[in-house]
Amino acid sequence: MDEYATYHQDVIVGASLQVTAPLGQYDSTKLLNVGTNRWSIKPELGVSKAWGPVTLEVIPAITFFTNNDDFLRGKTLEQDPIYSVQGHLIYEISPALWTAFDATYYTGGRTTIDGEKGERLENVRLGLTTSLSLSRHQSIKLFGSAGVYHRTENNFWAVGLAWQFRWGGGL
């Protein structure tokens, strides 16, 4: 903990793997379900580089899907991979306050139901995030984003306010 106060980031590289199992309630007679009746696997790579108070983060990912062979009364749902990249340009105003410009792009994900192809997805979203540390255990975060380009009718905007509480680790 003593070294934390004097730490200065240079380059950080990380990876993650998200696996979604076909769990949850699924009814093949319904279009909307809690479960998806298929697996998805999403490998992701994150790279972060800091230059003084400015940090750039870039996170490319690919989501792969298995087929749902019991979609809407026995049809087969296939989906192409979704390719995405998100980036964050973060500025540390003070040790307790930072703000970020966020961008996300994704494409792919074309679905095919019993051989009939749907549309390929393609979206661009832009957003802003600001976080303020209230103490060493609490912070509040305000964020918002909006779609600026979309090929299909899945555009939306979002705003949020989050309270974060940290514990453990000798904080």
mmCIF file of N, CA and C in Angstrom, residues 9-148:
data_model
loop_
_atom_site.group_PDB
_atom_site.id
_atom_site.type_symbol
_atom_site.label_atom_id
_atom_site.label_comp_id
_atom_site.label_asym_id
_atom_site.label_seq_id
_atom_site.Cartn_x
_atom_site.Cartn_y
_atom_site.Cartn_z
ATOM 1 N N GLN A 9 1.939 4.703 -13.925
ATOM 2 C CA GLN A 9 1.692 3.722 -14.977
ATOM 3 C C GLN A 9 2.483 4.049 -16.224
ATOM 4 N N ASP A 10 2.939 3.000 -16.924
ATOM 5 C CA ASP A 10 3.510 3.144 -18.258
ATOM 6 C C ASP A 10 2.595 2.379 -19.218
ATOM 7 N N VAL A 11 2.939 1.155 -19.560
ATOM 8 C CA VAL A 11 2.110 0.317 -20.428
ATOM 9 C C VAL A 11 1.619 -0.892 -19.632
ATOM 10 N N ILE A 12 0.338 -1.183 -19.766
ATOM 11 C CA ILE A 12 -0.256 -2.362 -19.148
ATOM 12 C C ILE A 12 -0.969 -3.133 -20.257
ATOM 13 N N VAL A 13 -0.743 -4.438 -20.311
ATOM 14 C CA VAL A 13 -1.428 -5.302 -21.265
ATOM 15 C C VAL A 13 -2.125 -6.397 -20.464
ATOM 16 N N GLY A 14 -3.369 -6.632 -20.778
ATOM 17 C CA GLY A 14 -4.123 -7.667 -20.080
ATOM 18 C C GLY A 14 -5.043 -8.391 -21.039
ATOM 19 N N ALA A 15 -5.512 -9.542 -20.625
ATOM 20 C CA ALA A 15 -6.426 -10.326 -21.446
ATOM 21 C C ALA A 15 -7.516 -10.899 -20.567
ATOM 22 N N SER A 16 -8.663 -11.150 -21.180
ATOM 23 C CA SER A 16 -9.747 -11.800 -20.459
ATOM 24 C C SER A 16 -10.470 -12.753 -21.403
ATOM 25 N N LEU A 17 -11.175 -13.684 -20.815
ATOM 26 C CA LEU A 17 -11.989 -14.620 -21.578
ATOM 27 C C LEU A 17 -13.326 -14.735 -20.867
ATOM 28 N N GLN A 18 -14.378 -14.354 -21.556
ATOM 29 C CA GLN A 18 -15.737 -14.437 -21.009
ATOM 30 C C GLN A 18 -16.452 -15.597 -21.690
ATOM 31 N N VAL A 19 -16.979 -16.506 -20.905
ATOM 32 C CA VAL A 19 -17.718 -17.651 -21.428
ATOM 33 C C VAL A 19 -19.131 -17.598 -20.854
ATOM 34 N N THR A 20 -20.114 -17.634 -21.739
ATOM 35 C CA THR A 20 -21.508 -17.629 -21.310
ATOM 36 C C THR A 20 -22.106 -18.990 -21.625
ATOM 37 N N ALA A 21 -22.537 -19.675 -20.597
ATOM 38 C CA ALA A 21 -23.127 -21.006 -20.749
ATOM 39 C C ALA A 21 -24.615 -20.887 -21.063
ATOM 40 N N PRO A 22 -25.184 -21.895 -21.705
ATOM 41 C CA PRO A 22 -26.614 -21.860 -22.058
ATOM 42 C C PRO A 22 -27.499 -22.159 -20.850
ATOM 43 N N LEU A 23 -27.434 -21.302 -19.865
ATOM 44 C CA LEU A 23 -28.221 -21.453 -18.651
ATOM 45 C C LEU A 23 -29.405 -20.500 -18.679
ATOM 46 N N GLY A 24 -30.285 -20.668 -17.747
ATOM 47 C CA GLY A 24 -31.446 -19.785 -17.661
ATOM 48 C C GLY A 24 -32.649 -20.418 -18.313
ATOM 49 N N GLN A 25 -33.786 -19.884 -18.022
ATOM 50 C CA GLN A 25 -35.043 -20.409 -18.544
ATOM 51 C C GLN A 25 -35.087 -20.202 -20.053
ATOM 52 N N TYR A 26 -35.441 -21.250 -20.781
ATOM 53 C CA TYR A 26 -35.536 -21.162 -22.242
ATOM 54 C C TYR A 26 -36.786 -21.886 -22.716
ATOM 55 N N ASP A 27 -37.560 -21.221 -23.552
ATOM 56 C CA ASP A 27 -38.780 -21.793 -24.106
ATOM 57 C C ASP A 27 -38.731 -21.543 -25.613
ATOM 58 N N SER A 28 -38.585 -22.612 -26.394
ATOM 59 C CA SER A 28 -38.418 -22.464 -27.840
ATOM 60 C C SER A 28 -39.676 -21.946 -28.536
ATOM 61 N N THR A 29 -40.794 -21.832 -27.822
ATOM 62 C CA THR A 29 -41.997 -21.269 -28.430
ATOM 63 C C THR A 29 -42.054 -19.753 -28.289
ATOM 64 N N LYS A 30 -41.104 -19.179 -27.544
ATOM 65 C CA LYS A 30 -41.088 -17.732 -27.296
ATOM 66 C C LYS A 30 -39.871 -17.098 -27.983
ATOM 67 N N LEU A 31 -40.050 -15.920 -28.552
ATOM 68 C CA LEU A 31 -38.943 -15.195 -29.180
ATOM 69 C C LEU A 31 -37.989 -14.631 -28.136
ATOM 70 N N LEU A 32 -38.538 -14.095 -27.040
ATOM 71 C CA LEU A 32 -37.717 -13.518 -25.979
ATOM 72 C C LEU A 32 -37.604 -14.493 -24.822
ATOM 73 N N ASN A 33 -36.369 -14.738 -24.383
ATOM 74 C CA ASN A 33 -36.094 -15.683 -23.318
ATOM 75 C C ASN A 33 -35.022 -15.139 -22.394
ATOM 76 N N VAL A 34 -35.017 -15.601 -21.141
ATOM 77 C CA VAL A 34 -33.938 -15.277 -20.216
ATOM 78 C C VAL A 34 -32.664 -15.989 -20.652
ATOM 79 N N GLY A 35 -32.775 -17.247 -21.028
ATOM 80 C CA GLY A 35 -31.635 -18.023 -21.514
ATOM 81 C C GLY A 35 -31.518 -17.919 -23.024
ATOM 82 N N THR A 36 -30.352 -18.305 -23.566
ATOM 83 C CA THR A 36 -30.133 -18.215 -25.010
ATOM 84 C C THR A 36 -30.028 -19.570 -25.683
ATOM 85 N N ASN A 37 -29.925 -20.663 -24.905
ATOM 86 C CA ASN A 37 -29.817 -22.021 -25.424
ATOM 87 C C ASN A 37 -28.600 -22.177 -26.356
ATOM 88 N N ARG A 38 -27.527 -21.453 -26.064
ATOM 89 C CA ARG A 38 -26.282 -21.571 -26.823
ATOM 90 C C ARG A 38 -25.141 -20.989 -26.004
ATOM 91 N N TRP A 39 -23.948 -21.350 -26.355
ATOM 92 C CA TRP A 39 -22.750 -20.834 -25.715
ATOM 93 C C TRP A 39 -22.247 -19.602 -26.459
ATOM 94 N N SER A 40 -21.553 -18.728 -25.739
ATOM 95 C CA SER A 40 -20.783 -17.667 -26.388
ATOM 96 C C SER A 40 -19.435 -17.575 -25.683
ATOM 97 N N ILE A 41 -18.424 -17.234 -26.464
ATOM 98 C CA ILE A 41 -17.054 -17.115 -25.958
ATOM 99 C C ILE A 41 -16.489 -15.805 -26.477
ATOM 100 N N LYS A 42 -15.950 -14.988 -25.558
ATOM 101 C CA LYS A 42 -15.452 -13.668 -25.928
ATOM 102 C C LYS A 42 -14.038 -13.456 -25.384
ATOM 103 N N PRO A 43 -13.013 -13.696 -26.212
ATOM 104 C CA PRO A 43 -11.656 -13.309 -25.808
ATOM 105 C C PRO A 43 -11.473 -11.803 -26.036
ATOM 106 N N GLU A 44 -10.750 -11.176 -25.127
ATOM 107 C CA GLU A 44 -10.573 -9.723 -25.165
ATOM 108 C C GLU A 44 -9.135 -9.398 -24.760
ATOM 109 N N LEU A 45 -8.561 -8.390 -25.397
ATOM 110 C CA LEU A 45 -7.208 -7.946 -25.087
ATOM 111 C C LEU A 45 -7.278 -6.466 -24.745
ATOM 112 N N GLY A 46 -6.647 -6.071 -23.654
ATOM 113 C CA GLY A 46 -6.660 -4.671 -23.261
ATOM 114 C C GLY A 46 -5.251 -4.120 -23.201
ATOM 115 N N VAL A 47 -5.070 -2.921 -23.757
ATOM 116 C CA VAL A 47 -3.777 -2.237 -23.714
ATOM 117 C C VAL A 47 -4.027 -0.838 -23.179
ATOM 118 N N SER A 48 -3.235 -0.444 -22.196
ATOM 119 C CA SER A 48 -3.368 0.865 -21.564
ATOM 120 C C SER A 48 -1.996 1.519 -21.507
ATOM 121 N N LYS A 49 -1.913 2.775 -21.944
ATOM 122 C CA LYS A 49 -0.653 3.517 -21.934
ATOM 123 C C LYS A 49 -0.911 4.895 -21.346
ATOM 124 N N ALA A 50 -0.069 5.277 -20.392
ATOM 125 C CA ALA A 50 -0.230 6.575 -19.723
ATOM 126 C C ALA A 50 0.888 7.527 -20.137
ATOM 127 N N TRP A 51 0.529 8.792 -20.290
ATOM 128 C CA TRP A 51 1.449 9.900 -20.518
ATOM 129 C C TRP A 51 1.077 10.982 -19.511
ATOM 130 N N GLY A 52 1.721 10.946 -18.369
ATOM 131 C CA GLY A 52 1.380 11.907 -17.314
ATOM 132 C C GLY A 52 -0.065 11.735 -16.889
ATOM 133 N N PRO A 53 -0.874 12.810 -16.951
ATOM 134 C CA PRO A 53 -2.269 12.714 -16.508
ATOM 135 C C PRO A 53 -3.215 12.107 -17.551
ATOM 136 N N VAL A 54 -2.699 11.788 -18.743
ATOM 137 C CA VAL A 54 -3.530 11.255 -19.824
ATOM 138 C C VAL A 54 -3.247 9.762 -19.994
ATOM 139 N N THR A 55 -4.317 8.972 -20.092
ATOM 140 C CA THR A 55 -4.199 7.538 -20.321
ATOM 141 C C THR A 55 -5.080 7.159 -21.503
ATOM 142 N N LEU A 56 -4.536 6.339 -22.394
ATOM 143 C CA LEU A 56 -5.289 5.813 -23.532
ATOM 144 C C LEU A 56 -5.456 4.313 -23.335
ATOM 145 N N GLU A 57 -6.695 3.843 -23.431
ATOM 146 C CA GLU A 57 -6.994 2.416 -23.332
ATOM 147 C C GLU A 57 -7.655 1.966 -24.634
ATOM 148 N N VAL A 58 -7.223 0.808 -25.149
ATOM 149 C CA VAL A 58 -7.809 0.225 -26.354
ATOM 150 C C VAL A 58 -8.090 -1.245 -26.052
ATOM 151 N N ILE A 59 -9.324 -1.695 -26.349
ATOM 152 C CA ILE A 59 -9.745 -3.042 -26.005
ATOM 153 C C ILE A 59 -10.447 -3.691 -27.204
ATOM 154 N N PRO A 60 -9.724 -4.463 -28.025
ATOM 155 C CA PRO A 60 -10.383 -5.222 -29.093
ATOM 156 C C PRO A 60 -10.904 -6.556 -28.560
ATOM 157 N N ALA A 61 -11.981 -7.067 -29.179
ATOM 158 C CA ALA A 61 -12.582 -8.332 -28.749
ATOM 159 C C ALA A 61 -13.323 -8.980 -29.911
ATOM 160 N N ILE A 62 -13.528 -10.284 -29.791
ATOM 161 C CA ILE A 62 -14.354 -11.044 -30.737
ATOM 162 C C ILE A 62 -15.268 -11.942 -29.909
ATOM 163 N N THR A 63 -16.568 -11.946 -30.236
ATOM 164 C CA THR A 63 -17.507 -12.832 -29.570
ATOM 165 C C THR A 63 -17.952 -13.902 -30.553
ATOM 166 N N PHE A 64 -17.727 -15.164 -30.176
ATOM 167 C CA PHE A 64 -18.128 -16.312 -30.988
ATOM 168 C C PHE A 64 -19.359 -16.958 -30.362
ATOM 169 N N PHE A 65 -20.249 -17.485 -31.207
ATOM 170 C CA PHE A 65 -21.488 -18.099 -30.745
ATOM 171 C C PHE A 65 -21.631 -19.514 -31.290
ATOM 172 N N THR A 66 -22.155 -20.426 -30.476
ATOM 173 C CA THR A 66 -22.552 -21.726 -30.997
ATOM 174 C C THR A 66 -23.978 -21.591 -31.522
ATOM 175 N N ASN A 67 -24.442 -22.599 -32.238
ATOM 176 C CA ASN A 67 -25.795 -22.572 -32.795
ATOM 177 C C ASN A 67 -26.832 -22.889 -31.715
ATOM 178 N N ASN A 68 -28.010 -22.330 -31.879
ATOM 179 C CA ASN A 68 -29.180 -22.703 -31.092
ATOM 180 C C ASN A 68 -30.044 -23.558 -32.017
ATOM 181 N N ASP A 69 -30.052 -24.865 -31.795
ATOM 182 C CA ASP A 69 -30.777 -25.792 -32.669
ATOM 183 C C ASP A 69 -32.240 -25.974 -32.283
ATOM 184 N N ASP A 70 -32.727 -25.201 -31.315
ATOM 185 C CA ASP A 70 -34.122 -25.277 -30.894
ATOM 186 C C ASP A 70 -34.701 -23.867 -30.789
ATOM 187 N N PHE A 71 -34.472 -23.056 -31.821
ATOM 188 C CA PHE A 71 -34.930 -21.673 -31.846
ATOM 189 C C PHE A 71 -36.322 -21.621 -32.478
ATOM 190 N N LEU A 72 -37.268 -21.031 -31.796
ATOM 191 C CA LEU A 72 -38.651 -20.887 -32.282
ATOM 192 C C LEU A 72 -39.172 -22.191 -32.889
ATOM 193 N N ARG A 73 -39.369 -23.144 -32.012
ATOM 194 C CA ARG A 73 -39.977 -24.446 -32.367
ATOM 195 C C ARG A 73 -39.104 -25.268 -33.315
ATOM 196 N N GLY A 74 -37.805 -25.363 -32.996
ATOM 197 C CA GLY A 74 -36.935 -26.287 -33.720
ATOM 198 C C GLY A 74 -36.143 -25.716 -34.872
ATOM 199 N N LYS A 75 -36.227 -24.424 -35.118
ATOM 200 C CA LYS A 75 -35.392 -23.819 -36.155
ATOM 201 C C LYS A 75 -33.956 -23.719 -35.642
ATOM 202 N N THR A 76 -33.022 -23.498 -36.565
ATOM 203 C CA THR A 76 -31.613 -23.345 -36.180
ATOM 204 C C THR A 76 -31.209 -21.885 -36.319
ATOM 205 N N LEU A 77 -30.736 -21.317 -35.215
ATOM 206 C CA LEU A 77 -30.218 -19.949 -35.196
ATOM 207 C C LEU A 77 -28.697 -20.016 -35.199
ATOM 208 N N GLU A 78 -28.077 -19.416 -36.202
ATOM 209 C CA GLU A 78 -26.623 -19.283 -36.267
ATOM 210 C C GLU A 78 -26.300 -17.799 -36.197
ATOM 211 N N GLN A 79 -25.118 -17.464 -35.673
ATOM 212 C CA GLN A 79 -24.714 -16.065 -35.622
ATOM 213 C C GLN A 79 -23.224 -15.952 -35.884
ATOM 214 N N ASP A 80 -22.872 -15.057 -36.822
ATOM 215 C CA ASP A 80 -21.471 -14.775 -37.113
ATOM 216 C C ASP A 80 -20.829 -14.092 -35.913
ATOM 217 N N PRO A 81 -19.508 -14.146 -35.805
ATOM 218 C CA PRO A 81 -18.835 -13.453 -34.695
ATOM 219 C C PRO A 81 -19.098 -11.947 -34.710
ATOM 220 N N ILE A 82 -19.078 -11.357 -33.522
ATOM 221 C CA ILE A 82 -19.159 -9.892 -33.388
ATOM 222 C C ILE A 82 -17.755 -9.397 -33.074
ATOM 223 N N TYR A 83 -17.264 -8.485 -33.900
ATOM 224 C CA TYR A 83 -15.949 -7.878 -33.726
ATOM 225 C C TYR A 83 -16.159 -6.508 -33.104
ATOM 226 N N SER A 84 -15.417 -6.215 -32.045
ATOM 227 C CA SER A 84 -15.608 -4.926 -31.383
ATOM 228 C C SER A 84 -14.273 -4.340 -30.953
ATOM 229 N N VAL A 85 -14.275 -3.038 -30.813
ATOM 230 C CA VAL A 85 -13.124 -2.344 -30.229
ATOM 231 C C VAL A 85 -13.689 -1.163 -29.444
ATOM 232 N N GLN A 86 -13.178 -0.997 -28.242
ATOM 233 C CA GLN A 86 -13.566 0.170 -27.460
ATOM 234 C C GLN A 86 -12.311 0.903 -27.033
ATOM 235 N N GLY A 87 -12.453 2.195 -26.875
ATOM 236 C CA GLY A 87 -11.326 3.014 -26.463
ATOM 237 C C GLY A 87 -11.764 4.041 -25.448
ATOM 238 N N HIS A 88 -10.812 4.411 -24.599
ATOM 239 C CA HIS A 88 -11.075 5.407 -23.563
ATOM 240 C C HIS A 88 -9.877 6.341 -23.504
ATOM 241 N N LEU A 89 -10.132 7.626 -23.608
ATOM 242 C CA LEU A 89 -9.104 8.640 -23.422
ATOM 243 C C LEU A 89 -9.412 9.312 -22.088
ATOM 244 N N ILE A 90 -8.557 9.046 -21.099
ATOM 245 C CA ILE A 90 -8.826 9.425 -19.706
ATOM 246 C C ILE A 90 -7.895 10.558 -19.306
ATOM 247 N N TYR A 91 -8.458 11.537 -18.627
ATOM 248 C CA TYR A 91 -7.648 12.637 -18.110
ATOM 249 C C TYR A 91 -7.837 12.711 -16.593
ATOM 250 N N GLU A 92 -6.730 12.606 -15.865
ATOM 251 C CA GLU A 92 -6.769 12.709 -14.402
ATOM 252 C C GLU A 92 -6.658 14.185 -14.018
ATOM 253 N N ILE A 93 -7.753 14.740 -13.578
ATOM 254 C CA ILE A 93 -7.793 16.152 -13.185
ATOM 255 C C ILE A 93 -7.071 16.347 -11.862
ATOM 256 N N SER A 94 -7.300 15.422 -10.935
ATOM 257 C CA SER A 94 -6.618 15.398 -9.640
ATOM 258 C C SER A 94 -6.610 13.938 -9.199
ATOM 259 N N PRO A 95 -5.888 13.596 -8.131
ATOM 260 C CA PRO A 95 -5.913 12.193 -7.690
ATOM 261 C C PRO A 95 -7.316 11.675 -7.346
ATOM 262 N N ALA A 96 -8.241 12.562 -7.067
ATOM 263 C CA ALA A 96 -9.591 12.140 -6.687
ATOM 264 C C ALA A 96 -10.617 12.313 -7.804
ATOM 265 N N LEU A 97 -10.220 12.869 -8.961
ATOM 266 C CA LEU A 97 -11.186 13.184 -10.008
ATOM 267 C C LEU A 97 -10.594 12.896 -11.380
ATOM 268 N N TRP A 98 -11.328 12.102 -12.171
ATOM 269 C CA TRP A 98 -10.917 11.879 -13.547
ATOM 270 C C TRP A 98 -12.133 11.931 -14.454
ATOM 271 N N THR A 99 -11.871 12.178 -15.740
ATOM 272 C CA THR A 99 -12.925 12.192 -16.741
ATOM 273 C C THR A 99 -12.421 11.474 -17.979
ATOM 274 N N ALA A 100 -13.332 10.926 -18.760
ATOM 275 C CA ALA A 100 -12.930 10.147 -19.931
ATOM 276 C C ALA A 100 -13.890 10.365 -21.089
ATOM 277 N N PHE A 101 -13.318 10.326 -22.280
ATOM 278 C CA PHE A 101 -14.075 10.263 -23.534
ATOM 279 C C PHE A 101 -14.045 8.799 -23.960
ATOM 280 N N ASP A 102 -15.201 8.222 -24.224
ATOM 281 C CA ASP A 102 -15.315 6.796 -24.524
ATOM 282 C C ASP A 102 -15.856 6.602 -25.941
ATOM 283 N N ALA A 103 -15.361 5.583 -26.630
ATOM 284 C CA ALA A 103 -15.861 5.251 -27.961
ATOM 285 C C ALA A 103 -15.905 3.737 -28.109
ATOM 286 N N THR A 104 -16.934 3.244 -28.789
ATOM 287 C CA THR A 104 -17.087 1.819 -29.038
ATOM 288 C C THR A 104 -17.543 1.621 -30.481
ATOM 289 N N TYR A 105 -16.939 0.625 -31.133
ATOM 290 C CA TYR A 105 -17.346 0.244 -32.492
ATOM 291 C C TYR A 105 -17.529 -1.260 -32.503
ATOM 292 N N TYR A 106 -18.618 -1.726 -33.092
ATOM 293 C CA TYR A 106 -18.736 -3.162 -33.304
ATOM 294 C C TYR A 106 -19.422 -3.443 -34.626
ATOM 295 N N THR A 107 -19.073 -4.616 -35.185
ATOM 296 C CA THR A 107 -19.620 -5.029 -36.466
ATOM 297 C C THR A 107 -19.688 -6.549 -36.501
ATOM 298 N N GLY A 108 -20.419 -7.069 -37.473
ATOM 299 C CA GLY A 108 -20.576 -8.517 -37.613
ATOM 300 C C GLY A 108 -21.881 -8.949 -36.993
ATOM 301 N N GLY A 109 -21.901 -10.183 -36.469
ATOM 302 C CA GLY A 109 -23.068 -10.667 -35.747
ATOM 303 C C GLY A 109 -24.276 -10.988 -36.598
ATOM 304 N N ARG A 110 -24.086 -11.134 -37.917
ATOM 305 C CA ARG A 110 -25.228 -11.464 -38.783
ATOM 306 C C ARG A 110 -25.836 -12.792 -38.343
ATOM 307 N N THR A 111 -27.151 -12.810 -38.160
ATOM 308 C CA THR A 111 -27.828 -14.041 -37.776
ATOM 309 C C THR A 111 -28.396 -14.728 -39.014
ATOM 310 N N THR A 112 -28.478 -16.038 -38.922
ATOM 311 C CA THR A 112 -29.095 -16.854 -39.970
ATOM 312 C C THR A 112 -30.056 -17.812 -39.274
ATOM 313 N N ILE A 113 -31.308 -17.801 -39.716
ATOM 314 C CA ILE A 113 -32.323 -18.694 -39.158
ATOM 315 C C ILE A 113 -32.776 -19.630 -40.269
ATOM 316 N N ASP A 114 -32.447 -20.909 -40.112
ATOM 317 C CA ASP A 114 -32.760 -21.933 -41.118
ATOM 318 C C ASP A 114 -32.367 -21.483 -42.527
ATOM 319 N N GLY A 115 -31.170 -20.928 -42.659
ATOM 320 C CA GLY A 115 -30.630 -20.531 -43.955
ATOM 321 C C GLY A 115 -30.980 -19.131 -44.407
ATOM 322 N N GLU A 116 -31.918 -18.474 -43.733
ATOM 323 C CA GLU A 116 -32.309 -17.111 -44.122
ATOM 324 C C GLU A 116 -31.472 -16.104 -43.333
ATOM 325 N N LYS A 117 -30.673 -15.315 -44.070
ATOM 326 C CA LYS A 117 -29.722 -14.391 -43.440
ATOM 327 C C LYS A 117 -30.398 -13.092 -43.009
ATOM 328 N N GLY A 118 -29.967 -12.609 -41.849
ATOM 329 C CA GLY A 118 -30.415 -11.312 -41.352
ATOM 330 C C GLY A 118 -29.382 -10.245 -41.686
ATOM 331 N N GLU A 119 -29.508 -9.096 -41.062
ATOM 332 C CA GLU A 119 -28.608 -7.979 -41.324
ATOM 333 C C GLU A 119 -27.347 -8.073 -40.472
ATOM 334 N N ARG A 120 -26.256 -7.553 -41.025
ATOM 335 C CA ARG A 120 -25.006 -7.436 -40.278
ATOM 336 C C ARG A 120 -25.133 -6.221 -39.362
ATOM 337 N N LEU A 121 -24.685 -6.371 -38.125
ATOM 338 C CA LEU A 121 -24.693 -5.261 -37.179
ATOM 339 C C LEU A 121 -23.504 -4.334 -37.454
ATOM 340 N N GLU A 122 -23.665 -3.082 -37.173
ATOM 341 C CA GLU A 122 -22.552 -2.137 -37.186
ATOM 342 C C GLU A 122 -23.002 -0.902 -36.421
ATOM 343 N N ASN A 123 -22.284 -0.592 -35.358
ATOM 344 C CA ASN A 123 -22.644 0.538 -34.518
ATOM 345 C C ASN A 123 -21.403 1.285 -34.057
ATOM 346 N N VAL A 124 -21.570 2.581 -33.846
ATOM 347 C CA VAL A 124 -20.556 3.422 -33.216
ATOM 348 C C VAL A 124 -21.252 4.166 -32.085
ATOM 349 N N ARG A 125 -20.657 4.115 -30.908
ATOM 350 C CA ARG A 125 -21.186 4.823 -29.747
ATOM 351 C C ARG A 125 -20.098 5.718 -29.179
ATOM 352 N N LEU A 126 -20.487 6.891 -28.705
ATOM 353 C CA LEU A 126 -19.577 7.815 -28.037
ATOM 354 C C LEU A 126 -20.148 8.159 -26.673
ATOM 355 N N GLY A 127 -19.252 8.404 -25.707
ATOM 356 C CA GLY A 127 -19.732 8.707 -24.374
ATOM 357 C C GLY A 127 -18.732 9.483 -23.551
ATOM 358 N N LEU A 128 -19.180 9.884 -22.385
ATOM 359 C CA LEU A 128 -18.354 10.587 -21.399
ATOM 360 C C LEU A 128 -18.564 9.931 -20.041
ATOM 361 N N THR A 129 -17.486 9.869 -19.268
ATOM 362 C CA THR A 129 -17.538 9.325 -17.915
ATOM 363 C C THR A 129 -16.743 10.239 -17.006
ATOM 364 N N THR A 130 -17.250 10.496 -15.816
ATOM 365 C CA THR A 130 -16.520 11.257 -14.799
ATOM 366 C C THR A 130 -16.675 10.532 -13.472
ATOM 367 N N SER A 131 -15.559 10.426 -12.737
ATOM 368 C CA SER A 131 -15.587 9.745 -11.444
ATOM 369 C C SER A 131 -14.919 10.626 -10.391
ATOM 370 N N LEU A 132 -15.542 10.691 -9.226
ATOM 371 C CA LEU A 132 -15.037 11.480 -8.110
ATOM 372 C C LEU A 132 -14.902 10.579 -6.887
ATOM 373 N N SER A 133 -13.695 10.481 -6.332
ATOM 374 C CA SER A 133 -13.485 9.732 -5.092
ATOM 375 C C SER A 133 -13.932 10.596 -3.931
ATOM 376 N N LEU A 134 -14.845 10.057 -3.114
ATOM 377 C CA LEU A 134 -15.332 10.771 -1.939
ATOM 378 C C LEU A 134 -14.454 10.481 -0.723
ATOM 379 N N SER A 135 -13.862 9.289 -0.708
ATOM 380 C CA SER A 135 -12.974 8.851 0.357
ATOM 381 C C SER A 135 -12.157 7.701 -0.213
ATOM 382 N N ARG A 136 -11.317 7.092 0.608
ATOM 383 C CA ARG A 136 -10.552 5.962 0.078
ATOM 384 C C ARG A 136 -11.422 4.730 -0.119
ATOM 385 N N HIS A 137 -12.672 4.768 0.336
ATOM 386 C CA HIS A 137 -13.575 3.626 0.185
ATOM 387 C C HIS A 137 -14.765 3.889 -0.734
ATOM 388 N N GLN A 138 -15.048 5.142 -1.062
ATOM 389 C CA GLN A 138 -16.254 5.453 -1.813
ATOM 390 C C GLN A 138 -15.970 6.402 -2.963
ATOM 391 N N SER A 139 -16.695 6.195 -4.066
ATOM 392 C CA SER A 139 -16.637 7.131 -5.182
ATOM 393 C C SER A 139 -17.991 7.137 -5.874
ATOM 394 N N ILE A 140 -18.235 8.187 -6.634
ATOM 395 C CA ILE A 140 -19.428 8.255 -7.467
ATOM 396 C C ILE A 140 -18.986 8.477 -8.906
ATOM 397 N N LYS A 141 -19.738 7.879 -9.797
ATOM 398 C CA LYS A 141 -19.406 7.950 -11.213
ATOM 399 C C LYS A 141 -20.645 8.355 -11.989
ATOM 400 N N LEU A 142 -20.501 9.316 -12.883
ATOM 401 C CA LEU A 142 -21.561 9.759 -13.774
ATOM 402 C C LEU A 142 -21.123 9.409 -15.188
ATOM 403 N N PHE A 143 -22.009 8.762 -15.951
ATOM 404 C CA PHE A 143 -21.634 8.364 -17.303
ATOM 405 C C PHE A 143 -22.816 8.499 -18.245
ATOM 406 N N GLY A 144 -22.499 8.660 -19.508
ATOM 407 C CA GLY A 144 -23.529 8.746 -20.532
ATOM 408 C C GLY A 144 -22.943 8.346 -21.869
ATOM 409 N N SER A 145 -23.794 7.813 -22.749
ATOM 410 C CA SER A 145 -23.348 7.465 -24.089
ATOM 411 C C SER A 145 -24.531 7.537 -25.041
ATOM 412 N N ALA A 146 -24.199 7.686 -26.316
ATOM 413 C CA ALA A 146 -25.225 7.753 -27.356
ATOM 414 C C ALA A 146 -24.675 7.130 -28.626
ATOM 415 N N GLY A 147 -25.565 6.539 -29.395
ATOM 416 C CA GLY A 147 -25.186 6.005 -30.690
ATOM 417 C C GLY A 147 -25.035 7.140 -31.688
ATOM 418 N N VAL A 148 -23.963 7.098 -32.471
ATOM 419 C CA VAL A 148 -23.764 8.126 -33.495
ATOM 420 C C VAL A 148 -23.864 7.549 -34.899
#
